[in-house]
């Protein structure tokens, strides 16, 4: 990775991944792009330009003008937003990825694609979810994720594009708010705990989902993209997880630091149905074996760090 392009860079992952890539590969070697303007840190530490991933000639131009050799393709609509705008979600998530893969094919770039626990559905084994298993998602977001996984495999086998990817669980971070997903409660709860010592959760108390703290998510992306090609049997769509909990368990962990914190539940049927269709705990042994994946943060360590960081804001 010498010259890197990040799409969707102002989002929850991109805003932190861009900074991590800049500190590792040099500020001048990581170009951040998004369809919406960027705020302070992204523009202060390096270059930023507006780029709509649905515009294939614009992506090709940016890649060519900047001698890009690696694309972290993050631009997408997340699960809850996608369910409100399914046609737009298909357009951004699928045509955007196809355009990024085409630019990678033409300009011989490697490409990172973040899939999700959403690529699974109700017919998938929910516990110890295998790396290779049935994938029949019932959300438009999940459909774009499983299609994206297949498209990345296709571009690798058919055109030799070095496309690699992870199936992320819900990501928790303190820097940028999440962009409209089903796991957003696990971030919102921290702001509410600090501001009003109370949170009204939109998922049921016993909704168990895989989760990961952002430093681990960033480390996983960079680690996978720098792994030796020979090591990878799967290459795309690696299950990765760090912890698995319910809203009730997360609240109990927060109460260890803020004893007066309370949680109540007001269920959003749309997001509850989405969460109920996802696995509860993935098996990530393929990632561990093939490229040495290991998370650093468990639930107690993540909660402690989140509360410290958000209190300081
Ligand atoms: P986000 O919603 O915070 O950010 C996505 C970014 O894409 C936004 O900044 C948005 O402006 C941009 N975008 C939307 N349409 C665009 C377009 N047409 N052209 C260019 N940019 C566009 O999402 P995120 O959480 O940072 O997720 C990034 C990627 O990781 C997505 O593919 C998402 O599906 C995947 N992922 C995220 C999570 C998570 O918990 N955050 C979990 C699994 C997978
Ligand atoms: C969402 O909830 O949509 C994302 C995801 C798990 O893909 N956080």
XYZ file of C-alpha atoms and ligand atoms in Angstrom, residues 8 10-14 34-36 51-54 74-78 92 114-116 141 145 168-171 177-179 183, ligand 1:
76
model
C -17.068 6.986 2.432
C -16.327 10.794 6.688
C -18.346 7.915 8.170
C -17.976 5.984 11.409
C -15.167 3.730 10.150
C -13.609 6.012 7.527
C -16.949 11.093 0.395
C -20.055 12.447 -1.237
C -20.500 14.845 1.698
C -16.489 11.700 -4.725
C -19.793 9.970 -5.359
C -19.017 6.279 -5.840
C -21.934 5.936 -8.254
C -16.439 2.096 2.702
C -19.216 4.100 1.011
C -22.577 2.457 1.662
C -26.014 2.871 3.226
C -26.346 0.905 6.489
C -24.930 2.984 -3.722
C -16.383 -4.451 4.535
C -19.192 -6.952 4.613
C -21.273 -7.476 7.755
C -28.550 -4.224 3.199
C -23.472 -7.435 1.416
C -17.743 -6.894 10.601
C -20.093 -7.149 13.552
C -21.639 -3.993 15.056
C -18.872 -1.430 15.576
C -21.514 8.662 15.395
C -22.790 5.631 13.458
C -24.611 6.247 10.211
C -26.332 -1.858 16.151
P -21.325 5.330 7.707
O -22.760 5.384 7.357
O -20.884 5.929 8.987
O -20.445 5.945 6.548
C -20.702 5.665 5.200
C -20.229 6.832 4.396
O -20.542 6.604 3.022
C -20.875 8.163 4.801
O -19.891 9.094 5.144
C -21.649 8.581 3.554
O -21.647 9.983 3.338
C -20.869 7.849 2.472
N -21.660 7.653 1.245
C -22.953 7.298 1.133
N -23.320 7.279 -0.166
C -22.218 7.608 -0.872
C -21.930 7.752 -2.251
N -22.897 7.580 -3.179
N -20.688 8.095 -2.630
C -19.714 8.286 -1.709
N -19.919 8.202 -0.387
C -21.152 7.846 0.019
O -20.888 3.789 7.642
P -19.673 3.065 8.360
O -20.182 2.546 9.624
O -18.470 3.921 8.329
O -19.515 1.818 7.395
C -18.573 1.780 6.351
C -18.683 0.430 5.680
O -18.513 -0.608 6.648
C -20.031 0.166 5.035
O -19.860 -0.608 3.872
C -20.759 -0.658 6.073
O -21.744 -1.469 5.489
C -19.627 -1.484 6.629
N -19.914 -1.991 7.967
C -20.062 -1.151 9.012
C -20.366 -1.654 10.261
C -20.546 -0.748 11.451
O -20.997 -1.221 12.514
N -20.197 0.531 11.362
C -20.508 -3.026 10.452
C -20.387 -3.864 9.331
C -20.063 -3.336 8.093
